[in-house]
Amino acid sequence: MEPQWNPTFYPQSPSVVFLFVVTFYTWLLPATSPQRIPTDPQAAPEYAHSIRLDGDIILGGLFPVHSRGDRGTPCGELKKEKGIHRLEAMMFAIDLINKDPELLPNITLGARILDTCSRDTYALEQSLTFVQALIERDGSDVRCANGDPPIFTKPDKIVGVIGAAASSVSIMVANILRLFKIPQISYASTAPELSDNTRYDFFSRVVPPDSYQAQAMMDIVTAMEWNYVSTLASEGNYGESGVEAFIQISRETGGVCIAQSLKIPREPRQGEFDKIIRRLLETSNARAIIMFANEDDIRRVLDAAKRNNQTGHFLWVGSDSWGSKISPVLGQVRVAEGAITILPKRASVDAFDRYFRSRSLSNNRRNVWFAEFWEENFNCKLGMHGKRPGSLKKCTGLEKVGRDSSYEQEGKVQFVMDAVYAMAHALHRMHRELCYGYPGLCPRMANIDGKELLSHIRAVNFNGSAGMPVVFNEKGDAPGRYDIFQYQISNRSTAEYRVIGSWTNKLHLKVDAMRWKTGDPSLPPSVCSVPCRAGERKKVVKGVPCCWHCERCEGYHYQASEFTCELCSYEMRPDANRTGCVPIPIIKLEWHSPWAVVPVFISMLGIIATSFVIVTFVRYNDTPIVRASGREMSYVLLTGIFLCYGITFLMIATPDVGVCSLRRIFLGLGMCFSYAALLTKTNRIHRIFEQGKKSVTAPRFISPASQLVITFSLISVQLLGVFVWFTVDPPHTVVDYGEQRTQDPMSARGVLKCDISDLSLICSLGYSILLMVTCTVYAIKTRGVPETFNEAKPIGFTMYTTCIIWLAFIPIFFGTSQSAERMYIQTTTLTISLSLSASVSLGMLYMPKVYIILFHPEQNVPKRKRSFKSPNPFCACPKGSTANVLVPGTTGHPHRSQVHVRTGQSCFVSMNGCSKL
C-alpha cells in the first residue's frame, strides 16, 4: 500500500519530525545500506529516475513528467507538454541565469529534478530527496563486508524547490519543506488553501490563486446573466478549493445560486462520468457548469456528455486547468463548442521555442526522460530497448521537433521560467547583502538560511520572461491576471480558442465576440426561473433564492418591487402593466346617455304641457272654470309641477357648487309647492263640510288669501330646512370612487357628484312626502263630496296614483345602491318619478279644464242652481222638504241656499235637520 499523508497534521517536536522523515526516507529508499560511489564509468548512473545538474547552489524541481498510473502503479504515460516542456523550461532558465553576468555572477545554479507522476503521495516520497542533506545518518551499526568503514553518498543540499504543478502535490510537499525551512515557488498550483500563511508559510507561487480565478469566473457568470449554475470539481485540493472559493463568493455577492456541486473521485469507477451527466441533468435549467477539474477528468466529462446526446446543452466554464489546451477537447469538438475557459495571462517565450526545437538525442542527454519523449513525439522506437512496443518504425535520431512533429509551447512554460528567475533574484539579493563584493559564494552563504531566503523571495520585483512584472504579496501570491477564452468553431469548421476578454481585478468581456452553437447572438440562458413579466412579483422558493414562482398582482395592487405587490391609493388604479398607479377616470351623467335622454325627453314634454296650461289659464283667467278651480292655488300648483319637471335638468347637469346648491333648493321644492297647494285645497274642503255638519257658518281661513298664506307657510318649512342644511353642510362636489369600484380595476370609474347622501336626499324629499301622505288622507276623507265640488275626486285620484309612484320609487332607488350603475339608475328613477308625479297632477287636475276651455266653451258658464247627487248618507230628505245647504258659487266661495228636494234624494243639511214645504 502507498503511504497516506494527512496534510493537516503538524509535528510539534523534533523527535516526531525525525520519525516522519525517517519513515518516509525508508519508503523512498528501500535499500538504505551504505553504498560506495561507483567507479565504473559504464555503471548505471546514481540518479536513474531524476535529473541532476551540478552547481554551486542546487534548486529542486517537481514536474508531472508522467501521468498517474493505473492498477497500483505509481506512474503512467509520459506527459509531453506538462512534463517535458516544463522541466526543459527550468533547465533552460538555469542555463540563461548561469550565462548572465549580472545575475548571480561567479555562481552557478544546479538542479535536482524529480517526477511527481501526477500523484500527491508519490510526490511526497520523491520530495524526501530534498531533505536528505539535512538528516544525519548514524553509521555506528553499519559494517562493510571487507571491514572498511562505510562511505555514505553525500546528498545535494537543496536551498529551494520549483514546483509542484498540482495543488494537491504542492500541499503535500509544502508540509515537509516547511519543517526544514526550504522555500518553495510553484508555477501552476492555484488552490486558495495555499494562501494560508500559518500553514504554508514557505510556499510562494508565480500564478494567481484560485480565489482570484473564482472571482473572475463569478464575474463571467454575472456578465452572462446566469444565476443558476452547477459546479464540478476533481477530488483534491485544486478542484475542491476552487469550487469552495466560487461558492463562497456566490454567497457573499448573492445573485447566483448553486444547483448542484458534484465531485469527481480520484479513482472513478466505470460509468462514473455517465452518472455525473445524469445528475447534472436533474437540474436541467442549470446549464452552466463551473469546472475546477484536471484535464483528464475534463476530457472524460465531455466524452460522457457526448455519449448521452447532450451536445450543445451544457455551457462549460473551465478553470485554468482547461485553459486553452487541446487535449481535453480532442475528438469532441462539438460538445465543447462555446466553452468559456480562463487562463492566467501569459505570453509565449520565443527563446524557449528556439531552444526546444534545437533539442535532440545527441545534445540533450541530461534529460533522462528525453528518449521516452522522442519515441512518443515522433511515434517511433529506439532500438531493442525502446519503451514503445509493437512494430513501429525505428527512430533515426535525426528527427526534428517542430518539423517532423507538431509543436506548441505549453502554457506554463513562462511561469516555470519566472519561478526559477524569482529564486535566482532572491539569491542574488541575498548574495549582495551577505557577500557584497565577494566573488562567488562567501562563507556566510555556505549554509543558506531558508527563512532569510524566503524574505528575499517575497521582496523580488522584476519583469518576467514574458515581460510582465513578477511580484508576490504578503501571502506569497502573484497578482490576478487572466485571459478569457472561448472555444469556437469558425465558418471553415475549424475549432480554436479565441480570446474574448481579460480580468485584472475587473472583468473586461467582449460579448459581441462570443459565438454559440445555435448561431443565435443572444446569450443562452442558465436560470432557474424566467424573469417575471411586468406586474408580476417573485415568490421565492424557500432556500433557493434564484428560483421563484411568478404571481400576478391582482385587483387594485401594483408591482411595488421585485418581490412585493402593494395596493394603490383609493383614487388610483394600476396601469396597464401593473407597474404603477394612475388616476381612476372620473365620469358624470352625460346628456347623450340613454339614462339621461329619456328623463330629459319626459321633462321637456312636461314643461311644454305645463307652460301650455299656464298660458291657457292666464288667457282665460276670468272664465268660470278658471275662477271656480281657485286661480291663486292653481298657479301655485302649476309652479310646483313646473319645478318638478325642471329639476331633471339640474340632476343631469355637470356638478359644481352652483348646481349642487340649486339641487338642494329645488329637489324637494317642486313637490313641496305641489303638495302644499293640494293639501291646502283638500283641507279647505274637509273643513267646509265638517263645519257644515255643525252650523251654517262658514269656517275660517277659506278665502284665497288665507289659502295662499297657509300654502306658503307649509313651503317655508321646506325652505327653512334647506337653509339649515346649507349652514351645517355647505354644498360641494365630491368624486365617489366606491360607487363604480368594480373587481376589474380597468372598469373602475370615479363618479363626480354633489355631496348629497341618500339620507340627506330622503330628508330633503321627506317633508314633501309627508305633505303628500297628509294630502292623501284628506283626499280619502273628502271622497264623498259632490263630484264637481272643488276637484275633490280628481285630487283624490291624483294622490292615490302619486303614492303608488313613490312606493315604487323607494325600492328601486335603494335596491340599486350597490349596483355599478347606481348613479344612472338612481338619477333616472328620481327624475322620472318626479316627472310622473307632476304629470299625474297635471293630467288629472288641469287637462279636463283645458279641454273644456278650448273645445267646449259653452260649458264654461256660471251655474248657480244645480241639483246635486250627493252620496253622503248623513241625511235623507223626504219628498217636499227643504234644506239649508252650502252651495259653491261661481267665484268658488260657498253661500247658503234653500234647495227643493225631490223624492229619494239625499242632501247635506245643517244640524237643524230637514224642513217640510
PDB file of C-alpha atoms in Angstrom, residues 153-268:
ATOM      1  CA  THR A 153      26.871   9.235  -0.607  1.00  0.00           C
ATOM      2  CA  LYS A 154      26.582  12.873   0.329  1.00  0.00           C
ATOM      3  CA  PRO A 155      23.273  14.144  -0.903  1.00  0.00           C
ATOM      4  CA  ASP A 156      22.843  17.531  -2.503  1.00  0.00           C
ATOM      5  CA  LYS A 157      21.648  20.324  -0.274  1.00  0.00           C
ATOM      6  CA  ILE A 158      18.539  21.855  -1.802  1.00  0.00           C
ATOM      7  CA  VAL A 159      18.093  25.550  -0.976  1.00  0.00           C
ATOM      8  CA  GLY A 160      14.739  25.986  -2.751  1.00  0.00           C
ATOM      9  CA  VAL A 161      12.204  23.987  -4.728  1.00  0.00           C
ATOM     10  CA  ILE A 162      10.489  24.885  -8.006  1.00  0.00           C
ATOM     11  CA  GLY A 163       7.065  23.241  -8.135  1.00  0.00           C
ATOM     12  CA  ALA A 164       4.918  21.393  -7.908  1.00  0.00           C
ATOM     13  CA  ALA A 165       2.255  21.635 -10.613  1.00  0.00           C
ATOM     14  CA  ALA A 166      -0.863  20.191  -8.996  1.00  0.00           C
ATOM     15  CA  SER A 167      -2.135  21.908  -5.855  1.00  0.00           C
ATOM     16  CA  SER A 168      -2.609  18.603  -4.073  1.00  0.00           C
ATOM     17  CA  VAL A 169       1.042  17.749  -4.714  1.00  0.00           C
ATOM     18  CA  SER A 170       2.213  21.196  -3.604  1.00  0.00           C
ATOM     19  CA  ILE A 171       0.247  20.900  -0.368  1.00  0.00           C
ATOM     20  CA  MET A 172       1.807  17.532   0.392  1.00  0.00           C
ATOM     21  CA  VAL A 173       5.323  18.728  -0.360  1.00  0.00           C
ATOM     22  CA  ALA A 174       4.859  22.067   1.419  1.00  0.00           C
ATOM     23  CA  ASN A 175       4.102  20.263   4.676  1.00  0.00           C
ATOM     24  CA  ILE A 176       7.558  18.606   4.563  1.00  0.00           C
ATOM     25  CA  LEU A 177       9.543  21.541   3.194  1.00  0.00           C
ATOM     26  CA  ARG A 178       8.264  23.964   5.847  1.00  0.00           C
ATOM     27  CA  LEU A 179       9.612  21.664   8.572  1.00  0.00           C
ATOM     28  CA  PHE A 180      13.112  22.098   7.132  1.00  0.00           C
ATOM     29  CA  LYS A 181      12.625  25.748   6.161  1.00  0.00           C
ATOM     30  CA  ILE A 182      13.060  25.186   2.436  1.00  0.00           C
ATOM     31  CA  PRO A 183      11.291  27.871   0.310  1.00  0.00           C
ATOM     32  CA  GLN A 184       9.052  26.647  -2.452  1.00  0.00           C
ATOM     33  CA  ILE A 185       7.829  28.516  -5.568  1.00  0.00           C
ATOM     34  CA  SER A 186       5.094  26.869  -7.623  1.00  0.00           C
ATOM     35  CA  TYR A 187       4.473  27.593 -11.271  1.00  0.00           C
ATOM     36  CA  ALA A 188       0.963  26.088 -11.501  1.00  0.00           C
ATOM     37  CA  SER A 189      -0.602  25.390  -8.070  1.00  0.00           C
ATOM     38  CA  THR A 190      -3.581  27.702  -7.615  1.00  0.00           C
ATOM     39  CA  ALA A 191      -5.540  26.251  -4.664  1.00  0.00           C
ATOM     40  CA  PRO A 192      -6.720  29.064  -2.313  1.00  0.00           C
ATOM     41  CA  GLU A 193      -5.704  26.894   0.644  1.00  0.00           C
ATOM     42  CA  LEU A 194      -2.049  27.548  -0.151  1.00  0.00           C
ATOM     43  CA  SER A 195      -2.546  31.250   0.645  1.00  0.00           C
ATOM     44  CA  ASP A 196      -2.752  30.378   4.342  1.00  0.00           C
ATOM     45  CA  ASN A 197       0.499  31.733   5.747  1.00  0.00           C
ATOM     46  CA  THR A 198       0.042  29.977   9.058  1.00  0.00           C
ATOM     47  CA  ARG A 199       0.187  26.561   7.400  1.00  0.00           C
ATOM     48  CA  TYR A 200       2.176  27.135   4.188  1.00  0.00           C
ATOM     49  CA  ASP A 201       4.467  29.955   5.217  1.00  0.00           C
ATOM     50  CA  PHE A 202       7.366  28.822   2.985  1.00  0.00           C
ATOM     51  CA  PHE A 203       5.159  28.495  -0.115  1.00  0.00           C
ATOM     52  CA  SER A 204       5.008  31.098  -2.882  1.00  0.00           C
ATOM     53  CA  ARG A 205       3.708  30.998  -6.436  1.00  0.00           C
ATOM     54  CA  VAL A 206       4.049  32.971  -9.644  1.00  0.00           C
ATOM     55  CA  VAL A 207       0.462  32.180 -10.663  1.00  0.00           C
ATOM     56  CA  PRO A 208      -2.558  33.796  -9.015  1.00  0.00           C
ATOM     57  CA  PRO A 209      -4.584  31.712  -6.557  1.00  0.00           C
ATOM     58  CA  ASP A 210      -7.950  30.299  -7.458  1.00  0.00           C
ATOM     59  CA  SER A 211      -9.645  32.831  -5.201  1.00  0.00           C
ATOM     60  CA  TYR A 212      -8.905  35.365  -7.947  1.00  0.00           C
ATOM     61  CA  GLN A 213      -9.867  32.836 -10.569  1.00  0.00           C
ATOM     62  CA  ALA A 214     -13.120  32.068  -8.764  1.00  0.00           C
ATOM     63  CA  GLN A 215     -13.899  35.782  -8.638  1.00  0.00           C
ATOM     64  CA  ALA A 216     -13.168  36.093 -12.344  1.00  0.00           C
ATOM     65  CA  MET A 217     -15.447  33.142 -13.097  1.00  0.00           C
ATOM     66  CA  MET A 218     -18.167  34.665 -10.910  1.00  0.00           C
ATOM     67  CA  ASP A 219     -17.852  37.924 -12.843  1.00  0.00           C
ATOM     68  CA  ILE A 220     -18.203  35.964 -16.097  1.00  0.00           C
ATOM     69  CA  VAL A 221     -21.330  34.214 -14.843  1.00  0.00           C
ATOM     70  CA  THR A 222     -22.792  37.543 -13.729  1.00  0.00           C
ATOM     71  CA  ALA A 223     -21.965  39.196 -17.056  1.00  0.00           C
ATOM     72  CA  MET A 224     -23.703  36.332 -18.876  1.00  0.00           C
ATOM     73  CA  GLU A 225     -26.799  36.904 -16.697  1.00  0.00           C
ATOM     74  CA  TRP A 226     -26.677  33.332 -15.405  1.00  0.00           C
ATOM     75  CA  ASN A 227     -27.982  32.907 -11.881  1.00  0.00           C
ATOM     76  CA  TYR A 228     -28.366  29.131 -11.627  1.00  0.00           C
ATOM     77  CA  VAL A 229     -25.226  27.050 -12.151  1.00  0.00           C
ATOM     78  CA  SER A 230     -23.716  23.737 -11.088  1.00  0.00           C
ATOM     79  CA  THR A 231     -20.146  23.083 -10.048  1.00  0.00           C
ATOM     80  CA  LEU A 232     -17.945  20.124 -10.899  1.00  0.00           C
ATOM     81  CA  ALA A 233     -14.595  19.501  -9.207  1.00  0.00           C
ATOM     82  CA  SER A 234     -11.930  16.858  -9.301  1.00  0.00           C
ATOM     83  CA  GLU A 235     -11.373  15.378  -5.890  1.00  0.00           C
ATOM     84  CA  GLY A 236      -8.336  17.023  -4.361  1.00  0.00           C
ATOM     85  CA  ASN A 237      -7.174  20.387  -3.161  1.00  0.00           C
ATOM     86  CA  TYR A 238      -7.209  22.119  -6.522  1.00  0.00           C
ATOM     87  CA  GLY A 239     -10.741  21.191  -7.537  1.00  0.00           C
ATOM     88  CA  GLU A 240     -12.386  21.271  -4.129  1.00  0.00           C
ATOM     89  CA  SER A 241     -10.718  24.517  -3.042  1.00  0.00           C
ATOM     90  CA  GLY A 242     -11.594  26.235  -6.313  1.00  0.00           C
ATOM     91  CA  VAL A 243     -15.234  25.248  -6.099  1.00  0.00           C
ATOM     92  CA  GLU A 244     -15.348  26.177  -2.429  1.00  0.00           C
ATOM     93  CA  ALA A 245     -13.971  29.635  -3.273  1.00  0.00           C
ATOM     94  CA  PHE A 246     -16.566  30.055  -6.034  1.00  0.00           C
ATOM     95  CA  ILE A 247     -19.429  29.005  -3.738  1.00  0.00           C
ATOM     96  CA  GLN A 248     -18.190  31.336  -1.009  1.00  0.00           C
ATOM     97  CA  ILE A 249     -18.120  34.279  -3.419  1.00  0.00           C
ATOM     98  CA  SER A 250     -21.613  33.414  -4.660  1.00  0.00           C
ATOM     99  CA  ARG A 251     -22.879  33.514  -1.096  1.00  0.00           C
ATOM    100  CA  GLU A 252     -21.204  36.823  -0.351  1.00  0.00           C
ATOM    101  CA  THR A 253     -22.268  38.604  -3.501  1.00  0.00           C
ATOM    102  CA  GLY A 254     -25.654  36.923  -3.941  1.00  0.00           C
ATOM    103  CA  GLY A 255     -27.477  36.655  -7.243  1.00  0.00           C
ATOM    104  CA  VAL A 256     -26.013  33.276  -8.226  1.00  0.00           C
ATOM    105  CA  CYS A 257     -27.317  30.003  -6.849  1.00  0.00           C
ATOM    106  CA  ILE A 258     -25.611  26.627  -6.932  1.00  0.00           C
ATOM    107  CA  ALA A 259     -27.942  23.959  -8.272  1.00  0.00           C
ATOM    108  CA  GLN A 260     -25.577  21.040  -7.634  1.00  0.00           C
ATOM    109  CA  SER A 261     -21.991  20.676  -6.500  1.00  0.00           C
ATOM    110  CA  LEU A 262     -20.555  17.398  -7.729  1.00  0.00           C
ATOM    111  CA  LYS A 263     -17.157  15.812  -7.183  1.00  0.00           C
ATOM    112  CA  ILE A 264     -15.169  13.536  -9.483  1.00  0.00           C
ATOM    113  CA  PRO A 265     -13.470  10.763  -7.447  1.00  0.00           C
ATOM    114  CA  ARG A 266      -9.723  10.294  -7.638  1.00  0.00           C
ATOM    115  CA  GLU A 267     -10.236   6.771  -8.914  1.00  0.00           C
ATOM    116  CA  PRO A 268     -13.556   6.940 -10.802  1.00  0.00           C
TER     117      PRO A 268
END
